[in-house]
Every structure is written in structure tokens, then in C-alpha cells.
GROMACS .gro file of C-alpha atoms in nm:
model
  255
    1MET     CA    1  -7.258   2.246   0.149
    2VAL     CA    2  -7.515   1.972   0.097
    3PHE     CA    3  -7.873   2.055   0.000
    4ILE     CA    4  -8.174   1.827  -0.050
    5ASP     CA    5  -8.367   1.895  -0.368
    6HIS     CA    6  -8.737   1.827  -0.437
    7LEU     CA    7  -8.654   1.476  -0.560
    8LEU     CA    8  -8.499   1.409  -0.217
    9ARG     CA    9  -8.150   1.386  -0.364
   10LYS     CA   10  -7.843   1.520  -0.185
   11VAL     CA   11  -7.674   1.790  -0.392
   12GLU     CA   12  -7.328   1.904  -0.284
   13VAL     CA   13  -7.268   2.267  -0.379
   14VAL     CA   14  -6.966   2.494  -0.348
   15TYR     CA   15  -7.135   2.767  -0.144
   16PRO     CA   16  -7.233   3.020  -0.250
   17PRO     CA   17  -7.248   2.913  -0.616
   18LYS     CA   18  -7.097   3.162  -0.858
   19ARG     CA   19  -7.163   3.005  -1.201
   20ILE     CA   20  -7.528   2.904  -1.225
   21ILE     CA   21  -7.709   2.754  -1.523
   22SER     CA   22  -8.090   2.759  -1.521
   23LEU     CA   23  -8.281   2.502  -1.727
   24VAL     CA   24  -8.630   2.646  -1.664
   25PRO     CA   25  -8.766   2.986  -1.780
   26SER     CA   26  -8.967   3.062  -1.465
   27GLN     CA   27  -8.674   2.976  -1.238
   28THR     CA   28  -8.439   3.185  -1.455
   29GLU     CA   29  -8.660   3.488  -1.389
   30LEU     CA   30  -8.660   3.404  -1.019
   31LEU     CA   31  -8.280   3.403  -1.008
   32PHE     CA   32  -8.274   3.753  -1.158
   33TYR     CA   33  -8.535   3.875  -0.909
   34LEU     CA   34  -8.327   3.742  -0.619
   35GLY     CA   35  -8.032   3.953  -0.733
   36LEU     CA   36  -7.828   3.679  -0.900
   37SER     CA   37  -7.799   3.830  -1.247
   38ASP     CA   38  -7.419   3.843  -1.228
   39ARG     CA   39  -7.397   3.476  -1.125
   40VAL     CA   40  -7.616   3.322  -1.397
   41VAL     CA   41  -7.389   3.212  -1.682
   42GLY     CA   42  -7.630   3.011  -1.898
   43ILE     CA   43  -8.002   2.970  -1.969
   44THR     CA   44  -8.231   2.797  -2.219
   45LYS     CA   45  -8.350   2.946  -2.547
   46PHE     CA   46  -8.701   2.960  -2.397
   47CYS     CA   47  -8.601   3.185  -2.105
   48ALA     CA   48  -8.778   3.512  -2.185
   49HIS     CA   49  -8.775   3.739  -1.879
   50PRO     CA   50  -8.641   3.992  -1.809
   51ARG     CA   51  -8.602   4.042  -2.183
   52GLU     CA   52  -8.292   4.260  -2.208
   53TRP     CA   53  -8.099   4.052  -1.956
   54VAL     CA   54  -8.174   3.711  -2.108
   55LYS     CA   55  -8.078   3.836  -2.456
   56ARG     CA   56  -7.717   3.872  -2.340
   57LEU     CA   57  -7.677   3.530  -2.179
   58PRO     CA   58  -7.541   3.216  -2.350
   59LYS     CA   59  -7.813   2.966  -2.447
   60ILE     CA   60  -7.759   2.599  -2.364
   61GLY     CA   61  -8.035   2.467  -2.593
   62GLY     CA   62  -8.395   2.393  -2.500
   63THR     CA   63  -8.551   2.264  -2.182
   64LYS     CA   64  -8.561   1.914  -2.332
   65ASN     CA   65  -8.261   1.932  -2.563
   66PHE     CA   66  -7.941   2.044  -2.389
   67ARG     CA   67  -7.623   2.151  -2.566
   68PHE     CA   68  -7.370   1.970  -2.347
   69ASP     CA   69  -7.073   2.122  -2.530
   70ILE     CA   70  -7.190   2.474  -2.438
   71ILE     CA   71  -7.262   2.371  -2.079
   72ASP     CA   72  -6.910   2.228  -2.047
   73ARG     CA   73  -6.757   2.552  -2.175
   74LEU     CA   74  -6.957   2.752  -1.919
   75ARG     CA   75  -6.814   2.547  -1.629
   76PRO     CA   76  -7.119   2.571  -1.399
   77ASP     CA   77  -7.085   2.512  -1.027
   78LEU     CA   78  -7.465   2.473  -0.998
   79ILE     CA   79  -7.740   2.375  -1.243
   80ILE     CA   80  -8.105   2.430  -1.149
   81GLY     CA   81  -8.374   2.228  -1.327
   82ASN     CA   82  -8.726   2.091  -1.287
   83LYS     CA   83  -8.867   1.740  -1.301
   84GLU     CA   84  -9.149   1.819  -1.544
   85GLU     CA   85  -8.980   2.082  -1.760
   86ASN     CA   86  -8.659   1.891  -1.827
   87TYR     CA   87  -8.584   1.544  -1.963
   88LEU     CA   88  -8.450   1.259  -1.752
   89ALA     CA   89  -8.172   1.145  -1.986
   90GLY     CA   90  -8.028   1.495  -2.012
   91ILE     CA   91  -8.048   1.557  -1.638
   92SER     CA   92  -7.882   1.222  -1.565
   93GLU     CA   93  -7.591   1.311  -1.795
   94LEU     CA   94  -7.548   1.648  -1.626
   95GLN     CA   95  -7.565   1.496  -1.278
   96ALA     CA   96  -7.262   1.280  -1.359
   97LYS     CA   97  -7.049   1.595  -1.393
   98TYR     CA   98  -7.213   1.884  -1.208
   99PRO     CA   99  -7.425   1.966  -0.900
  100VAL     CA  100  -7.784   1.959  -1.032
  101TRP     CA  101  -8.064   2.078  -0.803
  102MET     CA  102  -8.413   1.977  -0.919
  103SER     CA  103  -8.748   2.130  -0.829
  104ASP     CA  104  -9.084   1.953  -0.856
  105VAL     CA  105  -9.368   2.205  -0.848
  106SER     CA  106  -9.732   2.109  -0.893
  107SER     CA  107  -9.908   2.346  -0.652
  108TYR     CA  108  -9.908   2.698  -0.513
  109ASN     CA  109  -9.755   2.583  -0.183
  110GLU     CA  110  -9.483   2.385  -0.358
  111ALA     CA  111  -9.396   2.695  -0.561
  112LEU     CA  112  -9.348   2.892  -0.239
  113GLN     CA  113  -9.132   2.610  -0.102
  114MET     CA  114  -8.923   2.617  -0.421
  115ILE     CA  115  -8.864   2.992  -0.384
  116ALA     CA  116  -8.741   2.944  -0.028
  117ALA     CA  117  -8.520   2.652  -0.130
  118VAL     CA  118  -8.359   2.843  -0.418
  119GLY     CA  119  -8.297   3.133  -0.181
  120ALA     CA  120  -8.117   2.903   0.062
  121LEU     CA  121  -7.925   2.735  -0.220
  122THR     CA  122  -7.790   3.065  -0.354
  123ASP     CA  123  -7.732   3.262  -0.032
  124LYS     CA  124  -8.038   3.478  -0.096
  125GLU     CA  125  -8.262   3.360   0.189
  126GLN     CA  126  -8.376   3.707   0.298
  127GLN     CA  127  -8.471   3.809  -0.057
  128ALA     CA  128  -8.658   3.483  -0.109
  129ALA     CA  129  -8.845   3.522   0.222
  130SER     CA  130  -8.952   3.877   0.129
  131LEU     CA  131  -9.070   3.757  -0.212
  132ARG     CA  132  -9.272   3.476  -0.057
  133ILE     CA  133  -9.440   3.711   0.191
  134GLU     CA  134  -9.536   3.953  -0.086
  135ILE     CA  135  -9.677   3.676  -0.308
  136GLU     CA  136  -9.887   3.544  -0.020
  137ALA     CA  137 -10.015   3.894   0.062
  138ARG     CA  138 -10.122   3.959  -0.297
  139PHE     CA  139 -10.298   3.624  -0.331
  140GLU     CA  140 -10.485   3.684  -0.004
  141ARG     CA  141 -10.641   3.996  -0.161
  142LEU     CA  142 -10.749   3.808  -0.473
  143PRO     CA  143 -11.127   3.808  -0.528
  144GLN     CA  144 -11.286   3.469  -0.587
  145LYS     CA  145 -11.497   3.354  -0.882
  146LYS     CA  146 -11.663   3.075  -0.694
  147SER     CA  147 -11.781   2.749  -0.845
  148THR     CA  148 -11.749   2.849  -1.211
  149ARG     CA  149 -11.660   2.534  -1.406
  150VAL     CA  150 -11.353   2.588  -1.623
  151LEU     CA  151 -11.160   2.393  -1.887
  152TYR     CA  152 -10.799   2.505  -1.933
  153LEU     CA  153 -10.666   2.400  -2.275
  154ILE     CA  154 -10.295   2.392  -2.359
  155TRP     CA  155 -10.292   2.210  -2.697
  156ARG     CA  156 -10.485   2.136  -3.017
  157GLN     CA  157 -10.484   1.822  -3.236
  158PRO     CA  158 -10.556   1.665  -3.004
  159TRP     CA  159 -10.719   1.891  -2.749
  160MET     CA  160 -10.511   1.872  -2.432
  161ALA     CA  161 -10.600   2.019  -2.095
  162ALA     CA  162 -10.443   2.088  -1.758
  163GLY     CA  163 -10.582   1.837  -1.512
  164LYS     CA  164 -10.543   1.762  -1.144
  165GLY     CA  165 -10.200   1.762  -0.984
  166THR     CA  166 -10.068   2.049  -1.196
  167PHE     CA  167  -9.956   2.398  -1.101
  168ILE     CA  168 -10.216   2.536  -1.342
  169ASP     CA  169 -10.492   2.350  -1.158
  170SER     CA  170 -10.367   2.497  -0.833
  171MET     CA  171 -10.382   2.848  -0.982
  172LEU     CA  172 -10.739   2.789  -1.103
  173SER     CA  173 -10.830   2.689  -0.750
  174LYS     CA  174 -10.676   3.007  -0.609
  175ILE     CA  175 -10.922   3.206  -0.821
  176GLY     CA  176 -11.209   2.991  -0.699
  177LEU     CA  177 -11.264   2.814  -1.032
  178VAL     CA  178 -11.354   2.445  -1.054
  179ASN     CA  179 -11.149   2.243  -1.301
  180VAL     CA  180 -11.382   2.018  -1.503
  181VAL     CA  181 -11.094   1.781  -1.582
  182GLU     CA  182 -11.078   1.504  -1.323
  183GLU     CA  183 -10.782   1.319  -1.474
  184ALA     CA  184 -10.430   1.387  -1.352
  185ARG     CA  185 -10.164   1.583  -1.538
  186TYR     CA  186 -10.239   1.672  -1.902
  187PRO     CA  187 -10.497   1.440  -2.058
  188THR     CA  188 -10.605   1.451  -2.422
  189LEU     CA  189 -10.976   1.506  -2.481
  190SER     CA  190 -11.215   1.411  -2.757
  191GLU     CA  191 -11.497   1.638  -2.873
  192ALA     CA  192 -11.740   1.397  -2.710
  193GLN     CA  193 -11.563   1.445  -2.378
  194LEU     CA  194 -11.575   1.823  -2.419
  195GLN     CA  195 -11.950   1.802  -2.474
  196GLN     CA  196 -11.991   1.580  -2.171
  197MET     CA  197 -11.792   1.817  -1.949
  198GLN     CA  198 -11.999   2.123  -2.046
  199PRO     CA  199 -11.763   2.383  -1.895
  200GLU     CA  200 -11.905   2.726  -1.830
  201LEU     CA  201 -11.569   2.879  -1.917
  202ILE     CA  202 -11.286   2.768  -2.146
  203TYR     CA  203 -10.940   2.922  -2.114
  204LEU     CA  204 -10.709   2.902  -2.416
  205SER     CA  205 -10.353   2.935  -2.289
  206SER     CA  206 -10.100   3.150  -2.475
  207GLU     CA  207  -9.844   2.872  -2.429
  208PRO     CA  208  -9.731   2.618  -2.531
  209TYR     CA  209  -9.983   2.614  -2.822
  210PRO     CA  210 -10.051   2.933  -3.023
  211PHE     CA  211 -10.431   2.934  -3.011
  212LYS     CA  212 -10.609   3.158  -3.266
  213GLN     CA  213 -10.960   3.289  -3.318
  214LYS     CA  214 -11.040   2.990  -3.540
  215HIS     CA  215 -11.003   2.764  -3.238
  216VAL     CA  216 -11.265   2.968  -3.054
  217HIS     CA  217 -11.504   2.901  -3.344
  218GLU     CA  218 -11.420   2.529  -3.335
  219LEU     CA  219 -11.500   2.511  -2.965
  220LYS     CA  220 -11.822   2.710  -2.995
  221VAL     CA  221 -11.950   2.448  -3.240
  222VAL     CA  222 -11.876   2.169  -2.990
  223VAL     CA  223 -11.976   2.347  -2.666
  224PRO     CA  224 -12.186   2.647  -2.775
  225ASN     CA  225 -12.283   2.748  -2.421
  226SER     CA  226 -11.923   2.789  -2.302
  227GLU     CA  227 -11.753   3.127  -2.278
  228VAL     CA  228 -11.413   3.098  -2.450
  229THR     CA  229 -11.131   3.331  -2.342
  230PHE     CA  230 -10.764   3.369  -2.431
  231VAL     CA  231 -10.540   3.384  -2.122
  232ASP     CA  232 -10.175   3.453  -2.047
  233GLY     CA  233 -10.022   3.110  -1.996
  234GLU     CA  234  -9.716   3.246  -1.817
  235LEU     CA  235  -9.927   3.381  -1.533
  236PHE     CA  236 -10.098   3.044  -1.488
  237SER     CA  237  -9.793   2.819  -1.526
  238TRP     CA  238  -9.479   3.010  -1.425
  239TYR     CA  239  -9.389   2.943  -1.063
  240GLY     CA  240  -9.145   3.192  -0.911
  241SER     CA  241  -9.130   3.570  -0.908
  242ARG     CA  242  -9.387   3.596  -1.192
  243MET     CA  243  -9.642   3.489  -0.929
  244LEU     CA  244  -9.628   3.851  -0.806
  245LEU     CA  245  -9.811   3.957  -1.123
  246ALA     CA  246 -10.067   3.677  -1.124
  247PRO     CA  247 -10.321   3.804  -0.866
  248ASP     CA  248 -10.391   4.134  -1.045
  249TYR     CA  249 -10.422   3.950  -1.374
  250PHE     CA  250 -10.654   3.689  -1.225
  251ALA     CA  251 -10.865   3.967  -1.073
  252SER     CA  252 -10.907   4.118  -1.419
  253LEU     CA  253 -11.039   3.783  -1.544
  254THR     CA  254 -11.292   3.751  -1.264
  255ALA     CA  255 -11.417   4.111  -1.284
   0.00000   0.00000   0.00000
């Protein structure tokens, strides 16, 4: 069968696929949730959920550093990746040998579309539809923290934030928060820019940078009137079945 991925490429797949490699942690978890645990033959070293299952699976390297020799030994009939998470050169090399379906997720709605597409791609349409309905229902019940100005930081030295056009920004909007970063993607910020932005709230993500208490102190010197909070980066940046857990977590932040 031929499927169209998020990059508008035609991907011919032996349907249903029986030997799947996932190149993205959040999509790996989604495959398990959809009931495909026995068909996933390889994942990245960063795939973390569900913990006991991923421990047993062969690792094909990182999201931006594939082990092609391991991938060849696993003989995949489908590889699932993501435009932002994976690297172009590696994906291009894989595409020359295997069916590679790519997602491109930068918003809540695109995440829901990805879930439906992966369900269709793997003969799990009903499970994907049920998951999507449940995610939407939980987000509809989410209380709003309206108009609070937030800065979501993902890196230090230099400071780096989630800006417009990112899945994180979309999640902030679902809570009712206003992202103070106007630039697209993940801009770096100087201390002068932080002072100029004057966010009411600063979120320090648990990934990819391991923020510590000392970084809270650094920020309080620069923007003393901001409330600085550590947050679970997975629940802000993982699109897929982990979105089921996000609304309750977001509600705890806005309480």
C-alpha cells in the first residue's frame, strides 16, 4: 500500500508492516499504546517508555546518530521518524533502502493527525481513533491559566527557549499561557533579552537540559519578579499517547 507522510512523500509499505523501527521516543510509546509491541523490532537509545518493554528491544543508536549496521540486521519493513527529531543525512540513507514514514508535528492538531496517520499505517485505525477521542476529551476539561506570560527554557549556555511554531508553544497555549518568545522555533536569548521580556512565569524543562536549583538562582538575579518552576519536559514535548497524561499535569501547574 502507498501512504503519504507529513512531508508529502509517497511511502510504499507492505501492509500491515510486521518489522517496525521507531526513530522517535514519543512515537515509540505510541506504537506500544496502539498494541504493536510485538511488531516493533528496533528503537533509539533515548526511547524510555514503557520502561520494561523498551529495555528488551534492540537499540539502533540515537535520534541523530543511527547505527545502520544494526538497522540492516533488523530487516525493517517500516521505519517511522520525524522531521525535527531526526537528521536529514541519516533519513536519506535509510530511504534508499527501506520504507521511511516521516511525521512533522509542531502543534496539538498536527499531533492528533499524526496519531491517526500512524494508526492507518499500521492497521490500528480503531485504536488510534479511540486514543484521539480520549485526548481531546481530557484537554477539553483542562482549566485555563489565562494571559499569564511564560518563558519556556530548554537549554543553558546559552539560554534557549521554545518559540512560536513548536509543539511546546502549542501546549502552552492549550493551558492558556502566553509565550513571551515571539521568534520561531528555538531561539537563543541573552540576559538583556530576558530582562526585556519580563515573563511572569519561567518554566525550566526537564529535557533536554538538566536544569538545577543553581539555574533558578541565576534567573532570579536577572528577572527577580519572575516565578521560576521546574516542569516535566516530556509532558510538554512528547506528541502521541503521552498526551493522555498532559492535561492532569497541566492542571496541577495552574492550580
